[in-house]
Tab-separated table of C-alpha atoms and ligand atoms in Angstrom:
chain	number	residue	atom	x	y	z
C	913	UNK	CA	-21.630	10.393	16.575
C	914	UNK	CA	-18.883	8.444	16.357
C	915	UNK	CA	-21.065	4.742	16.640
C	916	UNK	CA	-22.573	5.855	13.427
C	917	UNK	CA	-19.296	5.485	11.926
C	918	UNK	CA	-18.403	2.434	10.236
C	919	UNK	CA	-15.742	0.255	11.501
C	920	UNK	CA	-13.799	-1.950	10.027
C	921	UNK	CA	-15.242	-5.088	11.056
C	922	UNK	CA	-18.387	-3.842	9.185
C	923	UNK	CA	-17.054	-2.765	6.719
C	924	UNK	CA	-15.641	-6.045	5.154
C	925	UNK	CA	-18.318	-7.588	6.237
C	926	UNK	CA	-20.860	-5.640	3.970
C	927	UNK	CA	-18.375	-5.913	1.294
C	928	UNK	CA	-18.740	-9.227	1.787
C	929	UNK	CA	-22.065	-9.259	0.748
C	930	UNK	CA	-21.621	-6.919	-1.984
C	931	UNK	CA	-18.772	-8.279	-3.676
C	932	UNK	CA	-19.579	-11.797	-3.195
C	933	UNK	CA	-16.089	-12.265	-1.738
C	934	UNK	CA	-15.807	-15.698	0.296
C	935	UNK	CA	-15.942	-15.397	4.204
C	936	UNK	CA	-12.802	-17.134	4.457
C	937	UNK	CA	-11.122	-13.404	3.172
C	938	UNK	CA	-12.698	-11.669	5.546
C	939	UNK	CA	-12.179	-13.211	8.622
C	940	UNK	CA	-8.781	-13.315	7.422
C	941	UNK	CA	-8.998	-9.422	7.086
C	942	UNK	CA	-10.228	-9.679	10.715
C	943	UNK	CA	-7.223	-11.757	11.713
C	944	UNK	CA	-4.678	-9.128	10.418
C	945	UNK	CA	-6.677	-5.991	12.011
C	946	UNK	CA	-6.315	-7.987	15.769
C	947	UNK	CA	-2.806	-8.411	14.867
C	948	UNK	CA	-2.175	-4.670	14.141
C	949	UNK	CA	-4.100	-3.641	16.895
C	950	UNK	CA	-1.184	-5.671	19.065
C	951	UNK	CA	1.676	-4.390	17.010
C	952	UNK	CA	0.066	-0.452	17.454
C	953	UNK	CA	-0.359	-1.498	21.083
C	954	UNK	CA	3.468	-2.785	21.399
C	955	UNK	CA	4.920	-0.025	19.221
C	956	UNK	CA	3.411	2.747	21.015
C	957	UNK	CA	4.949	1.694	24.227
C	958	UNK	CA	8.290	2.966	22.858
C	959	UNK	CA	10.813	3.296	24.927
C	960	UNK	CA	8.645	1.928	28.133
C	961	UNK	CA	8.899	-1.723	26.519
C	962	UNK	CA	12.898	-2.050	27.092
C	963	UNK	CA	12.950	-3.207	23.748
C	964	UNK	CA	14.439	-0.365	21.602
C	965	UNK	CA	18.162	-0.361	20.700
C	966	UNK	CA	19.444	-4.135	18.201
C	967	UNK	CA	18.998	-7.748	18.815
C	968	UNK	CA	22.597	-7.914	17.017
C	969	UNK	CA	20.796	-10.144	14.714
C	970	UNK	CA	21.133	-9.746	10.644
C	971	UNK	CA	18.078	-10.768	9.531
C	972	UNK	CA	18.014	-12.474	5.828
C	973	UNK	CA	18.202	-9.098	4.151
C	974	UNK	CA	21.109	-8.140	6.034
C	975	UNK	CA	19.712	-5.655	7.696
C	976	UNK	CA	19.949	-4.915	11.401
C	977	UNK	CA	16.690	-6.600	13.086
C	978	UNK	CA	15.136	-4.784	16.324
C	979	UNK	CA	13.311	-6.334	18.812
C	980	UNK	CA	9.962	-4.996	17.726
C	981	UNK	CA	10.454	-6.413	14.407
C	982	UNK	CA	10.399	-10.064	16.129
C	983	UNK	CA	8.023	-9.106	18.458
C	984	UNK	CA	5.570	-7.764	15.610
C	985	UNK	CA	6.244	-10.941	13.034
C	986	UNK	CA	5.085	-13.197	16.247
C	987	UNK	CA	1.968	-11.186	16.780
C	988	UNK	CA	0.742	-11.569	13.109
C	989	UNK	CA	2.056	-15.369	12.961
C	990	UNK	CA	0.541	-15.795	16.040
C	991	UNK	CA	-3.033	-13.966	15.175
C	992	UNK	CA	-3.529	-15.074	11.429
C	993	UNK	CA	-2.466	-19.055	11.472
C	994	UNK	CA	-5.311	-20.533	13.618
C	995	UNK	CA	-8.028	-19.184	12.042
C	996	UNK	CA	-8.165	-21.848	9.379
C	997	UNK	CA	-7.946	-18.808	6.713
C	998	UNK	CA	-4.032	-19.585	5.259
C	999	UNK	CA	-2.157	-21.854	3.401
C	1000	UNK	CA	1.098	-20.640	4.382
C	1001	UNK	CA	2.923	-17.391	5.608
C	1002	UNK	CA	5.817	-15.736	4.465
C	1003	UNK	CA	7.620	-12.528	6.262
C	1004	UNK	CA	10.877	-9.950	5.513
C	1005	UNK	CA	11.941	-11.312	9.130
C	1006	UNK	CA	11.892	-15.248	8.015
C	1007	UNK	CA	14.325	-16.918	5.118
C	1008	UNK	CA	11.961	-19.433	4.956
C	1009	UNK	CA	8.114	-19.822	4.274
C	1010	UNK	CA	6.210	-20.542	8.073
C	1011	UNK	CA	4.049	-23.491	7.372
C	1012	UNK	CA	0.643	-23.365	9.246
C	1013	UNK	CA	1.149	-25.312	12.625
C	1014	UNK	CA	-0.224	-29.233	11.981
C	1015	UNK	CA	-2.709	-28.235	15.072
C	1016	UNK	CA	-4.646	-25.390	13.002
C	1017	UNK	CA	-7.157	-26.124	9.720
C	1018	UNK	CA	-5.800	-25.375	5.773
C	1019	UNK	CA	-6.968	-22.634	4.356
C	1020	UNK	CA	-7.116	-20.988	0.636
C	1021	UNK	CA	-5.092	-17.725	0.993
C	1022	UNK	CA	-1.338	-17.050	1.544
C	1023	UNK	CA	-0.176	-13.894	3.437
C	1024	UNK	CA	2.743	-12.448	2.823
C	1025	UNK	CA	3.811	-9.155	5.192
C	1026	UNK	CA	6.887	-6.950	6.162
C	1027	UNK	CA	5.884	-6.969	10.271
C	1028	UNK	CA	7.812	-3.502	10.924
C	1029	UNK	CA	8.425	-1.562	7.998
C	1030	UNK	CA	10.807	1.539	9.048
C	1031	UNK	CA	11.982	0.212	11.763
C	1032	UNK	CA	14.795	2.028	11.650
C	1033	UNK	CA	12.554	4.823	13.091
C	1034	UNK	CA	11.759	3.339	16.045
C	1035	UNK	CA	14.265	4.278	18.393
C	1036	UNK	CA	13.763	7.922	17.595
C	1037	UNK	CA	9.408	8.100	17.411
C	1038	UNK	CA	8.981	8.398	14.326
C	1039	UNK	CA	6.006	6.276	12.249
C	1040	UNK	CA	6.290	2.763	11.568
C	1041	UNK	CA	4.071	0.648	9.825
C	1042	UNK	CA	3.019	-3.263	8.990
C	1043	UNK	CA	2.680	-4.173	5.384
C	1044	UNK	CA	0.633	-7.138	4.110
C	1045	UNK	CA	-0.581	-8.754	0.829
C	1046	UNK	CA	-2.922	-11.484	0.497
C	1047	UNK	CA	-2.933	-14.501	-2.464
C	1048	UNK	CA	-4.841	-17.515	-3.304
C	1049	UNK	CA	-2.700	-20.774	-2.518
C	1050	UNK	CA	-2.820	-22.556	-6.089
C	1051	UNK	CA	-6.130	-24.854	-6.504
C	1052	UNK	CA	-5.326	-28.445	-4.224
C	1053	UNK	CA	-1.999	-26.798	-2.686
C	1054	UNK	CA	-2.253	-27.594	0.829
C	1055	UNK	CA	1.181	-27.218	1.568
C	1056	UNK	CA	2.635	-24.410	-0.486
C	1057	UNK	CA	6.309	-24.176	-1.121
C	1058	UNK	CA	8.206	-20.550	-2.144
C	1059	UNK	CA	7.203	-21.245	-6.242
C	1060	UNK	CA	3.320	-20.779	-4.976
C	1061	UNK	CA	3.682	-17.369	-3.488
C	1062	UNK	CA	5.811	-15.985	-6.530
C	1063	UNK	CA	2.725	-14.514	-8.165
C	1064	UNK	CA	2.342	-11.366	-9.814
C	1065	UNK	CA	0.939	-8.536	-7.675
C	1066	UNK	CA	-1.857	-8.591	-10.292
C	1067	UNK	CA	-2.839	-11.746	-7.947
C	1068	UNK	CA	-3.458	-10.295	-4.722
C	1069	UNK	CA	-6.900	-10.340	-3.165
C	1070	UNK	CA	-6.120	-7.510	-0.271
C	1071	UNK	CA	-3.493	-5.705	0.366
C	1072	UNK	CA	-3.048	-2.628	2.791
C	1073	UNK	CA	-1.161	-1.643	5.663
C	1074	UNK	CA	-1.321	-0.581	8.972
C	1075	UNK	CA	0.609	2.721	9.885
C	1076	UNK	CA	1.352	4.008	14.078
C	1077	UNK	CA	1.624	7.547	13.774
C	1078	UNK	CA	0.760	9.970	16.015
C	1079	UNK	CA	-2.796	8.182	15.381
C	1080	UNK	CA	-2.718	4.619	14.242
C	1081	UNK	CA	-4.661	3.605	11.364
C	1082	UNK	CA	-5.537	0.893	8.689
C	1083	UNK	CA	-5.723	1.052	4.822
C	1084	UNK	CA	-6.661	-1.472	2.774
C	1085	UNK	CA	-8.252	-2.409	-0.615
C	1086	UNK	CA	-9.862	-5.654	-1.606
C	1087	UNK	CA	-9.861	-4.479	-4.868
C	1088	UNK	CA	-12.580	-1.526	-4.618
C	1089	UNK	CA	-11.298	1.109	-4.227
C	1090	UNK	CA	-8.906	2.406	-1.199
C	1091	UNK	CA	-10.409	2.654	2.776
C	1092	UNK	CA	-8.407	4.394	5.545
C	1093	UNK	CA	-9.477	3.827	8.686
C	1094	UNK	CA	-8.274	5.443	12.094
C	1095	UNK	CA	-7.893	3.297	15.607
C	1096	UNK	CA	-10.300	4.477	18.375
C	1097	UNK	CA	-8.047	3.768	21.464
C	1098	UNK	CA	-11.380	4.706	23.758
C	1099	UNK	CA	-13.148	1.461	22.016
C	1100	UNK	CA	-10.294	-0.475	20.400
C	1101	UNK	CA	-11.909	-0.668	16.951
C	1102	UNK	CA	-10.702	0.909	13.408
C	1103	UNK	CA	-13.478	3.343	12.471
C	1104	UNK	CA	-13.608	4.378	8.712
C	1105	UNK	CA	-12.366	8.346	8.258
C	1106	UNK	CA	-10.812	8.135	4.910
C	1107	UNK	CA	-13.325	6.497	2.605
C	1108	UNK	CA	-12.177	6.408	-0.979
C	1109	UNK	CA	-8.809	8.058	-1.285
C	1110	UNK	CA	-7.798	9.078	-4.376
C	1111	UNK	CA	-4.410	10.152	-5.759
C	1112	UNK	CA	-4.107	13.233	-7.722
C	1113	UNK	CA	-2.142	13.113	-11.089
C	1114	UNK	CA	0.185	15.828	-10.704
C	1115	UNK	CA	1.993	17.069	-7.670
C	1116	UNK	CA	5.133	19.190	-6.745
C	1117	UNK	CA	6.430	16.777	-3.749
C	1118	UNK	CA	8.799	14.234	-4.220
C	1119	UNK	CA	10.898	11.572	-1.842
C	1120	UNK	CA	13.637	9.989	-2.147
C	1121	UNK	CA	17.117	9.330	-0.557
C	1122	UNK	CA	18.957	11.826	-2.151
C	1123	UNK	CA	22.525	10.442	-0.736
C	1124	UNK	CA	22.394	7.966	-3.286
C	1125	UNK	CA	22.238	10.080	-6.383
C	1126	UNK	CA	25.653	8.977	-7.230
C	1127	UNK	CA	24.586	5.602	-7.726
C	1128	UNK	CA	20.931	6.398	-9.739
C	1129	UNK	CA	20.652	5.757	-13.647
C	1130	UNK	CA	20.579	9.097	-15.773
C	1131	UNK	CA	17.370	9.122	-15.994
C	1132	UNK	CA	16.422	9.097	-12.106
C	1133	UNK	CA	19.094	11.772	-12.073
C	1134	UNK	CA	17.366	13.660	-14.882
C	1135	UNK	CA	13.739	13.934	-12.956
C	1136	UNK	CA	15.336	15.100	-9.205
C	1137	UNK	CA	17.607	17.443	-11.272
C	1138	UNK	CA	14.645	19.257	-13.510
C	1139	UNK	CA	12.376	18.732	-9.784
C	1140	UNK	CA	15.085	20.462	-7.870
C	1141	UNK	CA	15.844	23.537	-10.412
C	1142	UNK	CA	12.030	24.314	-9.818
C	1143	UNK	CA	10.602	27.239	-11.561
C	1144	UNK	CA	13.730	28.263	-13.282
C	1145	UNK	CA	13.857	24.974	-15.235
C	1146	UNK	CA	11.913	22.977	-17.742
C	1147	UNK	CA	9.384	21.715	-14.915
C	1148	UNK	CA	8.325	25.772	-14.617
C	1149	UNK	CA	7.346	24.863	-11.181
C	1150	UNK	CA	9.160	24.314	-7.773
C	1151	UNK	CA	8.704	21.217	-5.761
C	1152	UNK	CA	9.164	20.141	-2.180
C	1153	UNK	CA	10.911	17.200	-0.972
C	1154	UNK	CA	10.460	14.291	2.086
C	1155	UNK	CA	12.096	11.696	3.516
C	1156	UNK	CA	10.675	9.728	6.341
C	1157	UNK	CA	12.793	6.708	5.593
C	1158	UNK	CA	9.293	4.798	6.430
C	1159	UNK	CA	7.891	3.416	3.475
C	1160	UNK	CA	4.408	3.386	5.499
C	1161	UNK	CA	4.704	6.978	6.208
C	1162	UNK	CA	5.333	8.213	2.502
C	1163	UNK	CA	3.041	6.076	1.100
C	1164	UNK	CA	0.654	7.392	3.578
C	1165	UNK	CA	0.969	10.597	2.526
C	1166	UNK	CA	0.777	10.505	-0.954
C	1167	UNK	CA	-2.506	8.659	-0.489
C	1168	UNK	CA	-3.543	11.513	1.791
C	1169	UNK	CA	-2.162	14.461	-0.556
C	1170	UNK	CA	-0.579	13.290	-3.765
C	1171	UNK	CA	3.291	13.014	-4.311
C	1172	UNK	CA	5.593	10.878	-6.127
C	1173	UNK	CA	7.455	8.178	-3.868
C	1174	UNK	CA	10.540	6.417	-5.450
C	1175	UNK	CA	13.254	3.670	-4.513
C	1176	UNK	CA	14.560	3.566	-7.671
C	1177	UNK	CA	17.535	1.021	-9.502
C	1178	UNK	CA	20.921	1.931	-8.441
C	1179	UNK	CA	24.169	0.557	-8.434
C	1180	UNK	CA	25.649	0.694	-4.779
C	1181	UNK	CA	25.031	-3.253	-4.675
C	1182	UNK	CA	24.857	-4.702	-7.964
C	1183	UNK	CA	23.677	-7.563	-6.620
C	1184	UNK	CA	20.521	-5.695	-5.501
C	1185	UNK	CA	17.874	-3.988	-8.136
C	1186	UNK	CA	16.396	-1.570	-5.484
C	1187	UNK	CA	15.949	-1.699	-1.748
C	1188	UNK	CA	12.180	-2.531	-1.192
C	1189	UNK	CA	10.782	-6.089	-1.629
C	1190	UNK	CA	8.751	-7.073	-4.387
C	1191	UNK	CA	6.065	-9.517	-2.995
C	1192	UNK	CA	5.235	-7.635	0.567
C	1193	UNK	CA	6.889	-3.878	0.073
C	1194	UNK	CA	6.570	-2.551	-3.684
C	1195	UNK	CA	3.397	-5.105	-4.172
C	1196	UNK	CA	1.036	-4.262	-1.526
C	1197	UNK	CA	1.553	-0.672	-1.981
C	1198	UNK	CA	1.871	-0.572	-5.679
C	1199	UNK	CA	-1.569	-1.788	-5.497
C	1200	UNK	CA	-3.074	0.220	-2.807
C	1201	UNK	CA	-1.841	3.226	-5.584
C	1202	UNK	CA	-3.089	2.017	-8.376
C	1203	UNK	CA	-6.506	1.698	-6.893
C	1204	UNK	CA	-6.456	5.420	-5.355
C	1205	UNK	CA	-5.754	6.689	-9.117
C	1206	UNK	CA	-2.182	6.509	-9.210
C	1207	UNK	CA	0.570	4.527	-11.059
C	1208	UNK	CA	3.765	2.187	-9.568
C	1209	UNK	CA	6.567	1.384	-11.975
C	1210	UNK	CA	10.065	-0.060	-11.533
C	1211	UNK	CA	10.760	2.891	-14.465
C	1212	UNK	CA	11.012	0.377	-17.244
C	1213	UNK	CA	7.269	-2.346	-16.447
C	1214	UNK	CA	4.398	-2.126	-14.094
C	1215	UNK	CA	4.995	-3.064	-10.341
C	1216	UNK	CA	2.331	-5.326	-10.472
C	1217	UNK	CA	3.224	-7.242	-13.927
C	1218	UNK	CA	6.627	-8.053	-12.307
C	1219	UNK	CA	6.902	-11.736	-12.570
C	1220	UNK	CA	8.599	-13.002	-9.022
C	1221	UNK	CA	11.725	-14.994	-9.534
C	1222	UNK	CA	12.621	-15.106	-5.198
C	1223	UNK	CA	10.488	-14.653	-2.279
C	1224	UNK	CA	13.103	-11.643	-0.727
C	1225	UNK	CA	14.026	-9.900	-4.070
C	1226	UNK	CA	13.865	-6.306	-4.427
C	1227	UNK	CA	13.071	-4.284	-6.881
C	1228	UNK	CA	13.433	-0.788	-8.114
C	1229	UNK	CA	10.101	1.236	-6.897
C	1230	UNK	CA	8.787	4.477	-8.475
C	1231	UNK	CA	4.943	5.448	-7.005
C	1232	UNK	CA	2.641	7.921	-6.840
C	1233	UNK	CA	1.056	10.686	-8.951
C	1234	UNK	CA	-0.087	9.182	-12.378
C	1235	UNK	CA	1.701	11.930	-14.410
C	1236	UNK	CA	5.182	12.138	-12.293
C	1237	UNK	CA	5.182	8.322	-12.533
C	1238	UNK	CA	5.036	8.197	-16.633
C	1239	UNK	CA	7.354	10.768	-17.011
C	1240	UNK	CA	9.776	8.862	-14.982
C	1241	UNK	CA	8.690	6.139	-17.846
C	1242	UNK	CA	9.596	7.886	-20.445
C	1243	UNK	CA	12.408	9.194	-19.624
C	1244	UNK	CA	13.566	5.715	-18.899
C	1245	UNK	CA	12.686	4.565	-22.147
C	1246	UNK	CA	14.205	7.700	-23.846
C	1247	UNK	CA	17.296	6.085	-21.650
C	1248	UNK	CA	17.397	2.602	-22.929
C	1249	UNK	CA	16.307	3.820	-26.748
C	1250	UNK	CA	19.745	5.645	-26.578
C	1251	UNK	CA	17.704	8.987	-27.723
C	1252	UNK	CA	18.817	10.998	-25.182
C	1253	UNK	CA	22.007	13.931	-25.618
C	1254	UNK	CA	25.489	14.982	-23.256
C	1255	UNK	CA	23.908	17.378	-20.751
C	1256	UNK	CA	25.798	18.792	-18.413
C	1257	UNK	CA	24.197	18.582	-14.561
C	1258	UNK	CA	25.331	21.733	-12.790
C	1259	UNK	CA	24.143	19.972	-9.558
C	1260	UNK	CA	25.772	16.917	-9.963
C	1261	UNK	CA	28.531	18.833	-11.609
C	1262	UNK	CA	29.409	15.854	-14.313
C	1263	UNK	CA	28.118	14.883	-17.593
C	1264	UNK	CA	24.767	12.880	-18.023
C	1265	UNK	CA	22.354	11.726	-20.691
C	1266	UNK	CA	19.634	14.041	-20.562
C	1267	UNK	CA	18.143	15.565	-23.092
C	1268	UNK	CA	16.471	18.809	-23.064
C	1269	UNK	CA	12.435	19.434	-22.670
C	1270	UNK	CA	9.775	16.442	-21.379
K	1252	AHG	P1	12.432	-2.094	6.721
K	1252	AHG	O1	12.459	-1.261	7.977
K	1252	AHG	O2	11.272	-3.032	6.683
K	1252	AHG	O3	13.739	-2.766	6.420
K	1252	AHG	O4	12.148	-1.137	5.489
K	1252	AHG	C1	12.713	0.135	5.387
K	1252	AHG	C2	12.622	0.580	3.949
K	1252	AHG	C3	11.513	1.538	3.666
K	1252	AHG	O5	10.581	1.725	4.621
K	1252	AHG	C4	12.172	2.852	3.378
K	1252	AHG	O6	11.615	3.417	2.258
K	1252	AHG	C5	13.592	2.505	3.171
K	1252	AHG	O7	13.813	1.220	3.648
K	1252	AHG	C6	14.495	3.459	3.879
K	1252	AHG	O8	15.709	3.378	3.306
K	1252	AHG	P2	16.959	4.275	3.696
K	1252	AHG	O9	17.622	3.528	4.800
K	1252	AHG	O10	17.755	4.303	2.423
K	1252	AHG	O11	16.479	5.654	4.094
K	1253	MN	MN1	10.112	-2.606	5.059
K	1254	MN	MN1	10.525	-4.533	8.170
């Protein structure tokens, strides 16, 4: 039946009661599931919206911004800053921090969120998502400035995002454990379907965007190298890759199935560690993994120990399966301790710094 199926709104609200957490999070949590419900509701209009195609806007990360992208940062500036929940907002689609109108009460918490994440994909149907992270405001901050939100991920309070797919859903933590939860269109309410996911530690799937080998450190090069030669090399087993170019989507499905997820260093931009975003890409997400069982790494420190230096920097991102994530580790470490010895890559057809068995 599905009105014996918990929805989301119940959910937080009897972990509420369980956790002790404050009401002020969770009516907050309530804020950002109205605001996906819009952004589901405006993304799966597709085409019928007139809003696919560029602005011919650069947004501050350079990067091409589509219409949906504004459309969905209004929707969750627009559903989470009245409800006297937030001390300030910060988005991938705004330079600068948005300050809580002077009309609307303070609140304790800071949200920081990536609006469209893939967005790229929307002009061909394929799944998008919203991102968000949640943060105390330090004690007596009533107006924070960009040093408050440069916390840890260790910090966050909730985290999750919200994915439209061929079904839209909703995954979130507040810290106990990981809770998918899958839009009823018929009643317009998340209902819980995925209740504890949990990671396994080994896997034979891996993503990432292959046309930048050229530009990965040896020891990136090392894992897709020993992945790809499958069975006939030291892995002794072959493995799949994906690519959805959605962040959402493969994080999504290595919460759903297991698989190792990476973004990692390279050196196309030098002026860029990685692609993804520290405080609302890599963070969220790195702790949404680490609750379901798994491990998130730049490849040298723990996602979530990374210490914040700029609201927009990136960061090199390695996720997933526990035991695909530490060997990337190690062989990282192996890589800065010097330890490793000439190989020669027959796929990349040039010298590296591999060495030979894990
Ligand atoms: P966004 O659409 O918010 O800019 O993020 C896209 C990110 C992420 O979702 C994905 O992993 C990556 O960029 C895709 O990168 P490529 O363009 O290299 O495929
Ligand atoms: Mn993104
Ligand atoms: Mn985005």
């Amino acid at each position: 039946m599905p009105y014996r199926r918990t929805t989301l709104s119940r959910y937080i609200i009897e972990e509420q009661r369980r956790l002790d957490r404050g009401a002020e999070l969770i009516a907050l949590v309530n804020d950002i599931q109205t605001a996906c419900k819009y952004v589901a509701n405006a993304v799966a209009k597709g085409a019928l919206t007139g809003a696919q195609g560029g602005t011919g806007q650069v947004n501050v990360q350079g990067e091409e911004v589509r219409p949906l992208d504004l459309i969905a940062n209004d929707i969750v500036l627009g559903s989470c800053e009245w409800g006297g929940h937030l001390a300030g907002m910060a988005s991938e689609e705004m330079e600068a921090l948005h300050p809580i109108p002077p009309q609307h009460p303070r609140g304790r918490f800071l949200l920081v969120f990536d609006p469209l994440d893939g967005s790229s994909n929307l002009d061909i149907n394929m799944t998008v998502g919203t991102i968000f992270s949640v943060l105390r405001a330090p004690e007596g901050v009533a107006e924070p400035k960009v040093e408050h939100f440069l916390q840890p991920g260790t910090q966050q309070v909730c985290a999750g995002y919200a994915l439209y797919g061929p079904s839209a859903m909703m995954v979130l933590t507040l810290g106990n454990g990981v809770h998918g939860f899958t839009l009823d269109p018929a009643i317009g309410a998340y209902l819980l379907t995925h209740p504890n996911l949990t990671i396994p530690a080994d896997t034979q799937e891996f993503a990432v965007n292959a046309s930048n080998q050229r530009f990965w450190e040896p020891p990136v090069r090392r894992y897709v190298e020993e992945c790809v030669a499958g069975r006939s090399g030291v892995r002794g087993k072959d493995f799949n890759m994906r690519w959805i170019a959605s962040m959402v989507a493969e994080v999504h499905r290595i919460l759903m199935r297991g698989g190792l997820f990476m973004y990692p260093r390279d050196t196309k931009d030098p002026a860029k560690p990685g692609r993804l975003r520290l405080l609302y890409e890599a963070n969220p997400m790195a702790w949404l993994v680490e609750q379901a069982g798994g491990a998130a790494s730049t490849g040298r420190e723990r996602l979530l120990d990374v210490q914040p230096i700029a609201l927009h920097q990136r960061v090199p991102v390695i996720l997933g399966s526990r035991n695909e994530v530490e060997r990337l580790d190690r062989y990282h470490a192996a890589y800065d301790r010097g330890e490793d010895q000439p190989f020669f890559s027959p796929l990349f057809k040039e010298r590296s710094l591999y060495f030979g068995a894990a």
